[in-house]
Amino acid sequence: SASADESSSFLHKLLLHGDKYCSSIHTRMLIAAYDDYIVAWSQNQLRLFAVSAKTFSSAGEPDNCIELVLSNPPAYDVDNVLVSCAKHLLLSGPRGITVVSLPKTPATLLNERKALCKSWTLGEHFFLCHKSVSLVDIAWHPDSESGLHVLALTSDNNLRLYDILEPQSAQLVLPVGVNHNLSGTLSASVGDAAVSFDFWDFPAEGEARQVFVLGGSGDIYLTHVSPQDDNRSHLRSRVWSSEHAASSRGQLRC
């Protein structure tokens, strides 16, 4: 029937309980591309929905939408969905990180409506024991040979490198910023809380990837983070100071 076709469409499933996607605090990115598929997270149903980009219809027509049910769904609100080249997906929010093992060949699921995906939590013990610390930013490390390394920035001004196959503890914890020993709340109050990071271009041979960390004050810090356990990860220095920029502008006005 038409109603049955509509209820199985990708957009219809996402529109159910649409208020769950709204947030006045965090920007949410709950849709990602996986091969030729569009994958989206449903906070209300605690599962992923996938649809072939070739059959996707914006008119609510039947499009062979597939439900990806997680073995261990996140117990927190998800703000971000990130797919890796190694067939894994990250679901992250301020209170945690969940890894999802995606089907190796999604095309084989075309005749199925539902599939079970293995999922597990990264750093679960850390977030449970540090209620005042939240996840600020996260990305797959581009230099991971296995494609299994994740770099996370937490509100205590630390970069944490995880191997998703060893989820309980971080492979590396690297402090960033001047006041990394302060609590997240105090650091934020003095404007020194790190708010984001990004990777630089391909590193020179034998060097670790450069990572730039943005502080709430506008300062930018440079660090190097290698997914290999070879002591190449370290904090270098602050490379841009908002105070210096303000001083320069003041001199120009004189």
mmCIF file of C-alpha atoms in Angstrom:
data_model
loop_
_atom_site.group_PDB
_atom_site.id
_atom_site.type_symbol
_atom_site.label_atom_id
_atom_site.label_comp_id
_atom_site.label_asym_id
_atom_site.label_seq_id
_atom_site.Cartn_x
_atom_site.Cartn_y
_atom_site.Cartn_z
ATOM 1 C CA SER A 1 0.000 0.000 0.000
ATOM 2 C CA ALA A 2 1.012 3.632 -0.381
ATOM 3 C CA SER A 3 1.148 4.166 3.381
ATOM 4 C CA ALA A 4 3.363 1.112 3.822
ATOM 5 C CA ASP A 5 5.690 2.330 1.074
ATOM 6 C CA GLU A 6 5.875 5.766 2.675
ATOM 7 C CA SER A 7 6.610 4.354 6.134
ATOM 8 C CA SER A 8 9.576 2.433 4.722
ATOM 9 C CA SER A 9 11.116 5.468 3.058
ATOM 10 C CA PHE A 10 14.355 6.997 4.331
ATOM 11 C CA LEU A 11 12.951 10.496 4.859
ATOM 12 C CA HIS A 12 9.817 9.256 6.600
ATOM 13 C CA LYS A 13 11.868 7.381 9.193
ATOM 14 C CA LEU A 14 14.022 10.445 9.843
ATOM 15 C CA LEU A 15 11.003 12.725 10.186
ATOM 16 C CA LEU A 16 9.577 10.574 12.983
ATOM 17 C CA HIS A 17 10.161 12.392 16.281
ATOM 18 C CA GLY A 18 12.086 15.116 14.449
ATOM 19 C CA ASP A 19 12.309 17.153 17.641
ATOM 20 C CA LYS A 20 15.000 14.727 18.793
ATOM 21 C CA TYR A 21 17.329 16.267 16.222
ATOM 22 C CA CYS A 22 16.932 19.810 17.552
ATOM 23 C CA SER A 23 19.528 21.331 19.862
ATOM 24 C CA SER A 24 20.130 24.900 20.943
ATOM 25 C CA ILE A 25 23.516 23.986 22.405
ATOM 26 C CA HIS A 26 25.307 21.747 19.925
ATOM 27 C CA THR A 27 25.515 21.675 16.160
ATOM 28 C CA ARG A 28 24.502 18.235 14.974
ATOM 29 C CA MET A 29 25.739 16.396 11.888
ATOM 30 C CA LEU A 30 23.832 13.132 11.843
ATOM 31 C CA ILE A 31 24.157 12.149 8.174
ATOM 32 C CA ALA A 32 27.241 10.711 6.455
ATOM 33 C CA ALA A 33 28.210 9.017 3.185
ATOM 34 C CA TYR A 34 29.299 5.367 3.136
ATOM 35 C CA ASP A 35 30.269 4.047 -0.304
ATOM 36 C CA ASP A 36 27.181 4.733 -2.428
ATOM 37 C CA TYR A 37 24.946 4.960 0.626
ATOM 38 C CA ILE A 38 23.583 7.753 2.772
ATOM 39 C CA VAL A 39 23.626 6.825 6.465
ATOM 40 C CA ALA A 40 21.714 8.720 9.159
ATOM 41 C CA TRP A 41 21.344 8.341 12.917
ATOM 42 C CA SER A 42 17.932 8.271 14.602
ATOM 43 C CA GLN A 43 18.221 9.390 18.232
ATOM 44 C CA ASN A 44 14.680 8.290 19.024
ATOM 45 C CA GLN A 45 15.029 4.779 17.624
ATOM 46 C CA LEU A 46 18.715 4.402 18.582
ATOM 47 C CA ARG A 47 19.688 2.981 15.220
ATOM 48 C CA LEU A 48 21.068 3.934 11.846
ATOM 49 C CA PHE A 49 19.164 4.106 8.598
ATOM 50 C CA ALA A 50 20.881 3.624 5.250
ATOM 51 C CA VAL A 51 19.675 4.165 1.713
ATOM 52 C CA SER A 52 21.344 3.849 -1.663
ATOM 53 C CA ALA A 53 22.038 7.268 -3.134
ATOM 54 C CA LYS A 54 20.940 5.821 -6.479
ATOM 55 C CA THR A 55 17.436 4.946 -5.259
ATOM 56 C CA PHE A 56 16.941 7.736 -2.724
ATOM 57 C CA SER A 57 13.790 9.757 -3.338
ATOM 58 C CA SER A 58 12.990 13.120 -1.798
ATOM 59 C CA ALA A 59 9.298 12.548 -2.570
ATOM 60 C CA GLY A 60 8.852 9.906 0.125
ATOM 61 C CA GLU A 61 8.626 7.077 -2.404
ATOM 62 C CA PRO A 62 9.841 3.555 -1.490
ATOM 63 C CA ASP A 63 13.630 3.514 -1.580
ATOM 64 C CA ASN A 64 14.705 0.244 0.081
ATOM 65 C CA CYS A 65 15.700 1.936 3.324
ATOM 66 C CA ILE A 66 17.746 -0.391 5.540
ATOM 67 C CA GLU A 67 17.736 -0.342 9.348
ATOM 68 C CA LEU A 68 21.126 -0.919 10.974
ATOM 69 C CA VAL A 69 20.487 -2.084 14.529
ATOM 70 C CA LEU A 70 23.404 -1.699 16.963
ATOM 71 C CA SER A 71 24.490 -4.413 19.381
ATOM 72 C CA ASN A 72 25.394 -1.739 21.954
ATOM 73 C CA PRO A 73 23.685 1.578 21.135
ATOM 74 C CA PRO A 74 24.972 4.780 22.791
ATOM 75 C CA ALA A 75 23.366 5.792 26.080
ATOM 76 C CA TYR A 76 23.841 9.500 25.323
ATOM 77 C CA ASP A 77 22.695 12.058 22.772
ATOM 78 C CA VAL A 78 24.599 11.789 19.495
ATOM 79 C CA ASP A 79 25.769 14.989 17.793
ATOM 80 C CA ASN A 80 28.055 13.674 15.078
ATOM 81 C CA VAL A 81 28.384 10.784 12.607
ATOM 82 C CA LEU A 82 31.780 10.073 11.009
ATOM 83 C CA VAL A 83 32.595 7.241 8.588
ATOM 84 C CA SER A 84 36.138 5.915 8.117
ATOM 85 C CA CYS A 85 37.727 4.319 5.060
ATOM 86 C CA ALA A 86 37.991 1.073 7.051
ATOM 87 C CA LYS A 87 34.230 0.418 7.170
ATOM 88 C CA HIS A 88 33.731 1.830 10.653
ATOM 89 C CA LEU A 89 31.492 4.637 11.822
ATOM 90 C CA LEU A 90 31.715 6.894 14.878
ATOM 91 C CA LEU A 91 28.699 8.122 16.818
ATOM 92 C CA SER A 92 29.803 10.863 19.192
ATOM 93 C CA GLY A 93 28.319 13.337 21.615
ATOM 94 C CA PRO A 94 29.514 15.346 24.618
ATOM 95 C CA ARG A 95 29.191 12.284 26.858
ATOM 96 C CA GLY A 96 30.778 9.559 24.790
ATOM 97 C CA ILE A 97 32.020 7.836 21.633
ATOM 98 C CA THR A 98 30.575 4.703 20.024
ATOM 99 C CA VAL A 99 32.170 2.704 17.206
ATOM 100 C CA VAL A 100 29.957 0.871 14.705
ATOM 101 C CA SER A 101 31.271 -1.878 12.435
ATOM 102 C CA LEU A 102 29.455 -1.360 9.139
ATOM 103 C CA PRO A 103 28.553 -4.108 6.643
ATOM 104 C CA LYS A 104 31.548 -4.820 4.420
ATOM 105 C CA THR A 105 29.465 -4.698 1.263
ATOM 106 C CA PRO A 106 26.290 -2.682 1.812
ATOM 107 C CA ALA A 107 25.015 -3.650 -1.650
ATOM 108 C CA THR A 108 24.396 -7.173 -0.344
ATOM 109 C CA LEU A 109 21.758 -5.735 2.004
ATOM 110 C CA LEU A 110 19.550 -4.436 -0.782
ATOM 111 C CA ASN A 111 17.050 -7.254 -0.323
ATOM 112 C CA GLU A 112 17.035 -6.902 3.466
ATOM 113 C CA ARG A 113 15.210 -4.369 5.595
ATOM 114 C CA LYS A 114 17.240 -4.814 8.776
ATOM 115 C CA ALA A 115 20.811 -5.787 9.720
ATOM 116 C CA LEU A 116 22.633 -6.134 13.043
ATOM 117 C CA CYS A 117 25.903 -4.205 13.420
ATOM 118 C CA LYS A 118 28.454 -4.760 16.157
ATOM 119 C CA SER A 119 29.073 -1.609 18.200
ATOM 120 C CA TRP A 120 31.162 -0.712 21.234
ATOM 121 C CA THR A 121 32.151 2.310 23.326
ATOM 122 C CA LEU A 122 35.504 4.125 23.367
ATOM 123 C CA GLY A 123 36.868 5.378 26.685
ATOM 124 C CA GLU A 124 33.743 4.314 28.541
ATOM 125 C CA HIS A 125 35.465 4.110 31.928
ATOM 126 C CA PHE A 126 37.033 7.559 31.495
ATOM 127 C CA PHE A 127 33.734 9.322 30.763
ATOM 128 C CA LEU A 128 31.946 7.464 33.571
ATOM 129 C CA CYS A 129 34.597 8.462 36.110
ATOM 130 C CA HIS A 130 34.996 12.067 34.903
ATOM 131 C CA LYS A 131 31.491 13.489 34.800
ATOM 132 C CA SER A 132 32.753 17.063 34.406
ATOM 133 C CA VAL A 133 34.761 16.229 31.271
ATOM 134 C CA SER A 134 33.016 16.189 27.901
ATOM 135 C CA LEU A 135 33.964 15.452 24.323
ATOM 136 C CA VAL A 136 34.649 18.641 22.342
ATOM 137 C CA ASP A 137 35.826 17.446 18.916
ATOM 138 C CA ILE A 138 36.712 14.169 17.212
ATOM 139 C CA ALA A 139 38.156 12.881 13.924
ATOM 140 C CA TRP A 140 39.628 9.782 12.343
ATOM 141 C CA HIS A 141 43.425 10.097 12.178
ATOM 142 C CA PRO A 142 44.363 10.360 8.476
ATOM 143 C CA ASP A 143 47.764 8.674 8.943
ATOM 144 C CA SER A 144 46.489 5.493 10.570
ATOM 145 C CA GLU A 145 47.708 2.610 8.406
ATOM 146 C CA SER A 146 44.921 0.405 9.734
ATOM 147 C CA GLY A 147 42.308 3.157 9.554
ATOM 148 C CA LEU A 148 41.421 2.372 13.158
ATOM 149 C CA HIS A 149 42.785 5.388 15.057
ATOM 150 C CA VAL A 150 40.600 8.180 16.422
ATOM 151 C CA LEU A 151 41.767 11.530 17.823
ATOM 152 C CA ALA A 152 39.478 13.138 20.389
ATOM 153 C CA LEU A 153 39.652 16.540 22.093
ATOM 154 C CA THR A 154 38.157 16.645 25.579
ATOM 155 C CA SER A 155 37.139 19.626 27.682
ATOM 156 C CA ASP A 156 40.043 19.091 30.108
ATOM 157 C CA ASN A 157 42.319 20.363 27.298
ATOM 158 C CA ASN A 158 43.715 16.989 26.297
ATOM 159 C CA LEU A 159 43.993 15.264 22.946
ATOM 160 C CA ARG A 160 43.303 11.531 23.318
ATOM 161 C CA LEU A 161 44.344 9.042 20.661
ATOM 162 C CA TYR A 162 42.375 5.790 20.590
ATOM 163 C CA ASP A 163 42.827 2.536 18.730
ATOM 164 C CA ILE A 164 39.229 1.394 18.300
ATOM 165 C CA LEU A 165 40.272 -2.244 18.778
ATOM 166 C CA GLU A 166 41.596 -1.346 22.255
ATOM 167 C CA PRO A 167 38.669 0.802 23.376
ATOM 168 C CA GLN A 168 39.064 1.008 27.142
ATOM 169 C CA SER A 169 42.088 3.288 27.371
ATOM 170 C CA ALA A 170 43.675 5.949 25.198
ATOM 171 C CA GLN A 171 46.888 5.043 23.401
ATOM 172 C CA LEU A 172 48.099 8.605 23.963
ATOM 173 C CA VAL A 173 47.000 11.558 26.110
ATOM 174 C CA LEU A 174 48.551 14.858 25.039
ATOM 175 C CA PRO A 175 47.890 18.117 26.977
ATOM 176 C CA VAL A 176 47.282 21.220 24.879
ATOM 177 C CA GLY A 177 47.215 24.903 25.803
ATOM 178 C CA VAL A 178 48.726 26.814 28.699
ATOM 179 C CA ASN A 179 46.266 25.860 31.422
ATOM 180 C CA HIS A 180 45.771 22.191 30.636
ATOM 181 C CA ASN A 181 46.014 21.364 34.344
ATOM 182 C CA LEU A 182 42.898 23.399 35.129
ATOM 183 C CA SER A 183 39.487 21.782 35.282
ATOM 184 C CA GLY A 184 37.329 22.116 32.184
ATOM 185 C CA THR A 185 34.992 24.580 33.897
ATOM 186 C CA LEU A 186 37.784 26.803 35.223
ATOM 187 C CA SER A 187 39.702 26.664 31.972
ATOM 188 C CA ALA A 188 36.620 27.738 30.050
ATOM 189 C CA SER A 189 36.024 30.610 32.477
ATOM 190 C CA VAL A 190 39.447 32.068 31.714
ATOM 191 C CA GLY A 191 38.918 31.619 27.971
ATOM 192 C CA ASP A 192 41.608 28.987 27.547
ATOM 193 C CA ALA A 193 39.466 25.914 26.876
ATOM 194 C CA ALA A 194 40.307 24.200 23.589
ATOM 195 C CA VAL A 195 37.277 24.236 21.304
ATOM 196 C CA SER A 196 38.384 22.511 18.089
ATOM 197 C CA PHE A 197 41.274 20.951 16.185
ATOM 198 C CA ASP A 198 42.205 20.105 12.621
ATOM 199 C CA PHE A 199 44.925 18.166 10.797
ATOM 200 C CA TRP A 200 47.423 19.875 8.500
ATOM 201 C CA ASP A 201 48.473 18.583 5.082
ATOM 202 C CA PHE A 202 50.603 15.503 4.501
ATOM 203 C CA PRO A 203 53.647 15.494 6.822
ATOM 204 C CA ALA A 204 57.208 15.290 5.589
ATOM 205 C CA GLU A 205 58.698 11.815 5.510
ATOM 206 C CA GLY A 206 59.568 10.635 9.003
ATOM 207 C CA GLU A 207 57.514 13.329 10.732
ATOM 208 C CA ALA A 208 54.219 13.099 12.574
ATOM 209 C CA ARG A 209 51.109 14.869 11.300
ATOM 210 C CA GLN A 210 50.700 18.459 12.470
ATOM 211 C CA VAL A 211 47.532 19.182 14.426
ATOM 212 C CA PHE A 212 46.340 22.730 15.101
ATOM 213 C CA VAL A 213 44.219 23.266 18.209
ATOM 214 C CA LEU A 214 42.002 26.333 18.582
ATOM 215 C CA GLY A 215 41.500 27.781 22.065
ATOM 216 C CA GLY A 216 38.418 29.665 23.204
ATOM 217 C CA SER A 217 40.562 32.796 23.549
ATOM 218 C CA GLY A 218 41.457 32.638 19.854
ATOM 219 C CA ASP A 219 44.957 31.293 20.478
ATOM 220 C CA ILE A 220 46.129 28.491 18.182
ATOM 221 C CA TYR A 221 48.469 25.730 19.348
ATOM 222 C CA LEU A 222 50.550 23.412 17.192
ATOM 223 C CA THR A 223 51.099 19.804 18.142
ATOM 224 C CA HIS A 224 52.197 16.626 16.387
ATOM 225 C CA VAL A 225 50.227 13.408 16.764
ATOM 226 C CA SER A 226 51.331 10.102 15.276
ATOM 227 C CA PRO A 227 49.114 6.988 15.360
ATOM 228 C CA GLN A 228 52.300 4.938 15.683
ATOM 229 C CA ASP A 229 53.744 4.429 19.154
ATOM 230 C CA ASP A 230 57.097 5.977 18.267
ATOM 231 C CA ASN A 231 57.399 9.051 20.526
ATOM 232 C CA ARG A 232 56.800 11.467 17.650
ATOM 233 C CA SER A 233 53.716 12.965 19.290
ATOM 234 C CA HIS A 234 54.385 16.144 21.235
ATOM 235 C CA LEU A 235 53.159 19.675 21.894
ATOM 236 C CA ARG A 236 55.323 22.314 20.238
ATOM 237 C CA SER A 237 54.062 25.765 21.086
ATOM 238 C CA ARG A 238 51.438 28.418 20.637
ATOM 239 C CA VAL A 239 51.652 29.617 17.037
ATOM 240 C CA TRP A 240 49.035 32.365 17.098
ATOM 241 C CA SER A 241 48.082 34.646 19.972
ATOM 242 C CA SER A 242 44.885 36.673 20.014
ATOM 243 C CA GLU A 243 46.584 39.117 22.410
ATOM 244 C CA HIS A 244 49.387 39.694 19.905
ATOM 245 C CA ALA A 245 46.844 40.253 17.139
ATOM 246 C CA ALA A 246 44.940 42.780 19.267
ATOM 247 C CA SER A 247 48.188 44.565 20.121
ATOM 248 C CA SER A 248 49.118 44.753 16.441
ATOM 249 C CA ARG A 249 45.747 46.221 15.558
ATOM 250 C CA GLY A 250 46.158 48.808 18.315
ATOM 251 C CA GLN A 251 49.540 49.875 16.958
ATOM 252 C CA LEU A 252 48.082 50.244 13.485
ATOM 253 C CA ARG A 253 45.450 52.643 14.820
ATOM 254 C CA CYS A 254 48.083 54.927 16.415
#
